[in-house]
Each structure stands twice: as structure tokens, then as C-alpha cells.
Amino acid sequence: MLIDTHTHLYLDDFSSEESAVVERAISAGVQKLVFPNVDISTIEPMRKLHDCFPDNIFMAMGLHPTEVDGAWGDTLGVVEKELIKHRNDYIAIGEIGIDLYWDKTYKDQQMEVFSIQVEWANKYNLPIIIHCREGLSEVLEVLKNASSVPTGVFHSFGGTIEDVEAIRSIGDFYFGINGIVTFKNSKLKNVLPAIGADRILLETDSPYLAPVPYRGKRNESSYIVKTAQTVSEALDIPFEKVAELTSENAERLFKLNNNL
Ligand code: NI
């Protein structure tokens, strides 16, 4: 069994094919999928697809950093209302964080919105799913200033051994590894031993970042097998063992304790 710990199969990219894509994932051995929310427009489609596969799909609620703008207060209010209304439906706060790659205009607002959501995680005792793109020092600053540092995952991790150490100096975090690790010029393979098999989560980040040989195409959760194979080679651990260890990691972090 594999677990895709970060996938957005409810987005328009999969229009009318969502159920087929989930079924393909299950057939490929991906029996559990974690859906992180993006913004207020994605809550309904995410919940709808979840309701078709309630034993396989787990959801996280949060506001993505690229969706933070001058009107963030109202947006975040809607997200918080949803979290409170369906508290037991959500296994994590996410995805949340800092993204200064596309636009730095709302950096201060992104940090404030991230900080507020980190406190939701503390309040509800939930892990966080962190999106961090060109914002590691800002993410670490927010975490250091939090009332307490929740556990969580640095999703789509593509950093260095130094980044791993900087993150570990703040708290106990997992690292989400996706198709990036399969890219020919990626140095991420060399970082995996420093992370260790006990802190690696597998993910696809579908529809983005498809692994080789699907690079550049629309990604889907069944392709996670390719990423697992690369992780297996990089760590010199058999594929079945990688599947077992990374699934245990996901179940431990997100408390996915319904047994399939
Ligand atoms: Ni995402």
C-alpha cells in the first residue's frame, strides 16, 4: 500500500474524470489519499469527491499562501468557519505557508495568515501541511514565534541538507517527496539519506510535478509508484519496504487509523 499525502484530484484539471482518477490510484495500490484545500472555491469540490470515497480520501483545511491578498481577513474567516463546522472531517491544517516565488507583494500578509493557521493547529491539535517556496526563513520565523510548534510536513520538499537541519532545529517535521526527485538534474536524491526513511512522506502534488516518464503531463496519484521507485533506489531499500515505511509515517503523522 502507498499513501499519496498531497494531491488535488478535485481541481478543474480533472473535470468529470475525478472518480476515474481516484479509482486508478486505488488500483495502483494507493489506498489512501490526502487532499489539502487551496482556497474557498475548492472546499465544495474537495468535499464532494471525498464523499464518493470516504474510506480512501482524507482532507485538510487551510488557505494556500498564493491565495492571500488584501482581502485575506474575509477569506480566512470562511475557511475557519468551514473548519469549525466540519471539525471531525479534517486531519490537518493545510495547505498553508509562504510562497514568494510568484509574488512578494503580500509577504507580510502571508506571514500573518500562516501564523494564524499555525495557531489553529495548536488549538485543534492537528498537524500542518506546509507549502514553502522561496520562503524558508519566513516559514521558520513564523514557527519560532508560534505559541508552540505543531508537527507537520514540509510538502514538495526540494531543499538541501542544510535546509533539513534548519527545519529540524525548529521542530519534528516530515518531508513530502514528489516527482521532483525523479527529475534528471535533481540533487534531491542525495538529500534523502539525511532525511531518513522514518521522516519521508510520498506525495504527487497532482496535477503538478508529474514524475519521469510523465514529466510535463498532468500528474495523478497512481504515478506515485514512480516516485516510490526512485526513493527506493536512493535509499537502497526495497520498494515494498519504502511503501511500508512511508505509509507508516503518513499514518503516524495524520492519525489515519481507519484500517482498510
Ligand atoms: Ni498543494
Short mmCIF file of C-alpha atoms and ligand atoms in Angstrom, two decimals:
data_model
loop_
_atom_site.label_atom_id
_atom_site.label_comp_id
_atom_site.label_asym_id
_atom_site.label_seq_id
_atom_site.Cartn_x
_atom_site.Cartn_y
_atom_site.Cartn_z
CA MET A 1 0.00 0.00 0.00
CA LEU A 2 1.13 3.55 -0.82
CA ILE A 3 -0.30 6.79 0.53
CA ASP A 4 -0.42 9.96 -1.57
CA THR A 5 -0.07 12.55 1.19
CA HIS A 6 -0.66 15.57 -1.07
CA THR A 7 -2.94 15.51 -4.08
CA HIS A 8 -5.53 17.88 -5.55
CA LEU A 9 -7.62 15.49 -7.64
CA TYR A 10 -10.69 17.67 -7.06
CA LEU A 11 -9.33 20.54 -9.22
CA ASP A 12 -10.79 21.50 -12.62
CA ASP A 13 -7.82 19.84 -14.33
CA PHE A 14 -9.61 16.52 -13.72
CA SER A 15 -13.08 17.74 -14.69
CA SER A 16 -15.59 14.87 -14.91
CA GLU A 17 -12.73 12.34 -14.63
CA GLU A 18 -12.15 12.76 -10.88
CA SER A 19 -13.69 9.44 -9.88
CA ALA A 20 -11.82 7.52 -12.58
CA VAL A 21 -8.55 9.08 -11.42
CA VAL A 22 -9.20 8.06 -7.79
CA GLU A 23 -10.11 4.55 -8.93
CA ARG A 24 -6.89 4.29 -10.95
CA ALA A 25 -4.92 5.30 -7.86
CA ILE A 26 -6.63 2.66 -5.72
CA SER A 27 -5.97 0.01 -8.40
CA ALA A 28 -2.29 1.02 -8.41
CA GLY A 29 -2.13 0.34 -4.65
CA VAL A 30 -2.60 3.94 -3.49
CA GLN A 31 -5.33 3.21 -1.00
CA LYS A 32 -5.20 6.45 0.94
CA LEU A 33 -5.06 10.00 -0.39
CA VAL A 34 -4.74 13.29 1.47
CA PHE A 35 -6.49 16.28 -0.12
CA PRO A 36 -5.24 19.65 1.11
CA ASN A 37 -7.55 22.60 0.48
CA VAL A 38 -6.46 25.62 -1.61
CA ASP A 39 -9.00 28.45 -1.23
CA ILE A 40 -12.71 28.98 -0.61
CA SER A 41 -13.67 27.91 -4.15
CA THR A 42 -12.10 24.44 -3.68
CA ILE A 43 -13.91 23.45 -0.45
CA GLU A 44 -17.06 22.20 -2.16
CA PRO A 45 -15.45 20.14 -4.98
CA MET A 46 -12.97 18.68 -2.48
CA ARG A 47 -15.75 17.59 -0.09
CA LYS A 48 -17.82 16.23 -2.96
CA LEU A 49 -15.06 13.92 -4.22
CA HIS A 50 -14.24 12.90 -0.63
CA ASP A 51 -17.86 11.84 -0.14
CA CYS A 52 -17.56 9.42 -3.09
CA PHE A 53 -14.57 7.65 -1.46
CA PRO A 54 -14.89 8.34 2.28
CA ASP A 55 -12.65 5.41 3.29
CA ASN A 56 -9.80 6.38 0.98
CA ILE A 57 -9.77 10.18 0.99
CA PHE A 58 -8.71 12.33 3.94
CA MET A 59 -8.95 16.12 3.94
CA ALA A 60 -7.03 19.08 5.30
CA MET A 61 -8.47 22.58 5.68
CA GLY A 62 -6.49 25.77 5.21
CA LEU A 63 -5.78 28.76 2.97
CA HIS A 64 -2.92 28.44 0.47
CA PRO A 65 -0.35 31.28 0.59
CA THR A 66 -0.72 32.20 -3.10
CA GLU A 67 -4.41 32.91 -2.41
CA VAL A 68 -3.62 35.54 0.24
CA ASP A 69 -4.31 39.12 -0.82
CA GLY A 70 -5.63 42.36 0.66
CA ALA A 71 -9.00 40.72 1.40
CA TRP A 72 -7.46 37.86 3.37
CA GLY A 73 -9.48 38.54 6.51
CA ASP A 74 -12.81 37.66 4.89
CA THR A 75 -11.35 34.65 3.05
CA LEU A 76 -9.71 33.25 6.14
CA GLY A 77 -12.97 33.72 8.04
CA VAL A 78 -14.79 31.45 5.58
CA VAL A 79 -12.03 28.81 5.87
CA GLU A 80 -12.16 28.92 9.67
CA LYS A 81 -15.95 28.61 9.66
CA GLU A 82 -15.66 25.50 7.49
CA LEU A 83 -13.04 24.03 9.80
CA ILE A 84 -15.21 24.57 12.87
CA LYS A 85 -18.39 23.34 11.16
CA HIS A 86 -16.81 20.06 9.99
CA ARG A 87 -14.03 19.75 12.54
CA ASN A 88 -14.03 15.94 12.56
CA ASP A 89 -13.70 15.74 8.78
CA TYR A 90 -10.24 17.31 8.77
CA ILE A 91 -7.00 15.55 9.66
CA ALA A 92 -4.65 18.54 9.25
CA ILE A 93 -4.42 22.28 8.66
CA GLY A 94 -3.28 22.83 5.08
CA GLU A 95 -2.10 23.75 2.86
CA ILE A 96 -0.57 26.78 4.50
CA GLY A 97 2.76 28.57 4.36
CA ILE A 98 4.74 31.12 2.38
CA ASP A 99 5.23 31.46 -1.38
CA LEU A 100 7.43 34.33 -2.52
CA TYR A 101 8.28 32.76 -5.88
CA TRP A 102 5.40 34.21 -7.85
CA ASP A 103 4.77 37.42 -5.95
CA LYS A 104 6.22 39.14 -2.89
CA THR A 105 3.50 41.82 -2.69
CA TYR A 106 1.66 40.17 0.20
CA LYS A 107 4.63 38.79 2.10
CA ASP A 108 3.60 40.34 5.43
CA GLN A 109 0.00 39.21 4.96
CA GLN A 110 1.17 35.68 4.04
CA MET A 111 3.19 35.54 7.25
CA GLU A 112 0.24 36.72 9.33
CA VAL A 113 -2.19 34.28 7.68
CA PHE A 114 0.30 31.43 8.15
CA SER A 115 0.77 32.39 11.79
CA ILE A 116 -2.99 32.42 12.46
CA GLN A 117 -3.38 28.98 10.88
CA VAL A 118 -0.45 27.55 12.86
CA GLU A 119 -2.38 28.58 15.97
CA TRP A 120 -5.47 26.75 14.66
CA ALA A 121 -3.28 23.64 14.51
CA ASN A 122 -2.28 24.18 18.12
CA LYS A 123 -5.86 24.86 19.18
CA TYR A 124 -7.28 21.75 17.49
CA ASN A 125 -4.20 19.58 17.99
CA LEU A 126 -3.72 18.94 14.26
CA PRO A 127 -0.55 18.65 12.16
CA ILE A 128 0.22 21.26 9.48
CA ILE A 129 0.85 20.79 5.76
CA ILE A 130 3.37 23.46 4.81
CA HIS A 131 3.76 24.93 1.35
CA CYS A 132 7.12 26.72 1.28
CA ARG A 133 8.51 28.21 -1.91
CA GLU A 134 11.37 30.71 -1.64
CA GLY A 135 10.23 31.44 1.89
CA LEU A 136 12.04 29.08 4.23
CA SER A 137 13.42 31.78 6.54
CA GLU A 138 9.94 33.37 6.76
CA VAL A 139 8.30 29.99 7.49
CA LEU A 140 10.85 29.24 10.21
CA GLU A 141 10.41 32.73 11.69
CA VAL A 142 6.63 32.25 11.97
CA LEU A 143 7.08 28.79 13.52
CA LYS A 144 9.65 30.09 16.03
CA ASN A 145 7.23 32.81 17.13
CA ALA A 146 4.24 30.44 17.49
CA SER A 147 2.85 29.67 20.95
CA SER A 148 4.06 26.13 20.29
CA VAL A 149 5.44 24.40 17.17
CA PRO A 150 2.97 21.84 15.81
CA THR A 151 4.20 18.76 13.99
CA GLY A 152 3.69 18.58 10.25
CA VAL A 153 5.16 18.13 6.81
CA PHE A 154 7.19 20.34 4.50
CA HIS A 155 5.30 19.34 1.39
CA SER A 156 7.07 19.23 -2.01
CA PHE A 157 10.40 19.44 -0.30
CA GLY A 158 13.23 20.25 -2.69
CA GLY A 159 15.83 21.73 -0.37
CA THR A 160 19.35 20.93 0.78
CA ILE A 161 20.78 19.06 3.75
CA GLU A 162 21.29 22.47 5.40
CA ASP A 163 17.57 23.20 4.95
CA VAL A 164 16.71 19.84 6.54
CA GLU A 165 18.90 20.73 9.52
CA ALA A 166 17.43 24.24 9.84
CA ILE A 167 13.90 22.77 9.84
CA ARG A 168 14.84 20.13 12.41
CA SER A 169 16.25 22.77 14.73
CA ILE A 170 12.69 24.18 14.99
CA GLY A 171 10.62 21.02 15.40
CA ASP A 172 9.84 17.45 14.41
CA PHE A 173 8.82 17.60 10.77
CA TYR A 174 8.28 15.19 7.92
CA PHE A 175 9.37 15.89 4.34
CA GLY A 176 6.99 15.38 1.40
CA ILE A 177 8.85 13.90 -1.58
CA ASN A 178 7.25 14.01 -5.03
CA GLY A 179 8.12 13.76 -8.75
CA ILE A 180 10.91 16.33 -8.38
CA VAL A 181 13.13 13.53 -7.05
CA THR A 182 12.81 11.69 -10.38
CA PHE A 183 13.97 14.67 -12.47
CA LYS A 184 17.30 14.05 -14.16
CA ASN A 185 19.14 17.04 -12.72
CA SER A 186 17.59 16.95 -9.25
CA LYS A 187 20.03 16.75 -6.35
CA LEU A 188 17.23 15.75 -4.01
CA LYS A 189 18.15 12.05 -4.20
CA ASN A 190 21.36 12.86 -2.33
CA VAL A 191 19.39 14.60 0.43
CA LEU A 192 17.08 11.65 1.14
CA PRO A 193 19.57 9.73 3.34
CA ALA A 194 19.89 12.82 5.56
CA ILE A 195 16.09 12.95 5.95
CA GLY A 196 15.88 9.24 6.67
CA ALA A 197 13.15 6.73 5.82
CA ASP A 198 11.34 7.47 9.09
CA ARG A 199 10.57 11.06 8.07
CA ILE A 200 9.79 10.74 4.34
CA LEU A 201 6.21 11.06 3.09
CA LEU A 202 5.38 10.25 -0.52
CA GLU A 203 3.13 12.61 -2.45
CA THR A 204 2.29 13.58 -6.03
CA ASP A 205 1.06 17.17 -5.71
CA SER A 206 -1.28 16.27 -8.59
CA PRO A 207 -1.98 17.79 -11.07
CA TYR A 208 1.51 19.31 -10.86
CA LEU A 209 5.06 17.91 -10.91
CA ALA A 210 4.46 14.59 -12.68
CA PRO A 211 7.39 12.20 -12.21
CA VAL A 212 9.52 10.89 -15.07
CA PRO A 213 8.39 9.43 -17.53
CA TYR A 214 5.25 11.59 -17.29
CA ARG A 215 7.12 14.85 -16.65
CA GLY A 216 5.28 17.85 -18.11
CA LYS A 217 1.96 16.00 -18.30
CA ARG A 218 -0.98 16.22 -15.90
CA ASN A 219 0.01 14.31 -12.80
CA GLU A 220 -2.27 11.88 -10.98
CA SER A 221 -1.96 9.86 -7.80
CA SER A 222 -1.30 6.49 -9.47
CA TYR A 223 2.02 7.91 -10.76
CA ILE A 224 3.34 7.98 -7.18
CA VAL A 225 4.72 4.50 -7.87
CA LYS A 226 7.49 6.11 -9.98
CA THR A 227 8.50 8.38 -7.12
CA ALA A 228 8.50 5.46 -4.68
CA GLN A 229 10.82 3.54 -7.03
CA THR A 230 13.30 6.44 -7.13
CA VAL A 231 13.20 6.77 -3.33
CA SER A 232 13.81 3.03 -3.07
CA GLU A 233 16.93 3.33 -5.28
CA ALA A 234 18.23 6.45 -3.49
CA LEU A 235 17.92 4.87 -0.05
CA ASP A 236 18.88 1.38 -1.23
CA ILE A 237 15.79 -0.01 0.49
CA PRO A 238 13.46 -2.48 -1.31
CA PHE A 239 10.35 -0.94 -2.87
CA GLU A 240 7.99 -2.87 -0.58
CA LYS A 241 9.84 -1.61 2.46
CA VAL A 242 9.69 2.00 1.22
CA ALA A 243 5.95 1.60 0.72
CA GLU A 244 5.55 0.19 4.22
CA LEU A 245 7.74 2.78 5.99
CA THR A 246 6.33 5.84 4.21
CA SER A 247 2.76 4.62 4.79
CA GLU A 248 3.51 4.16 8.49
CA ASN A 249 4.92 7.71 8.56
CA ALA A 250 1.75 9.12 7.00
CA GLU A 251 -0.49 7.16 9.34
CA ARG A 252 1.53 8.31 12.36
CA LEU A 253 1.54 11.98 11.37
CA PHE A 254 -2.08 12.25 10.20
CA LYS A 255 -3.54 9.59 12.51
CA LEU A 256 -5.13 7.75 9.58
CA ASN A 257 -6.27 4.97 11.81
CA ASN A 258 -9.19 3.54 9.92
CA ASN A 259 -7.94 0.18 8.73
CA LEU A 260 -8.56 -0.83 5.15
NI NI B 1 -0.71 21.56 -2.97
#
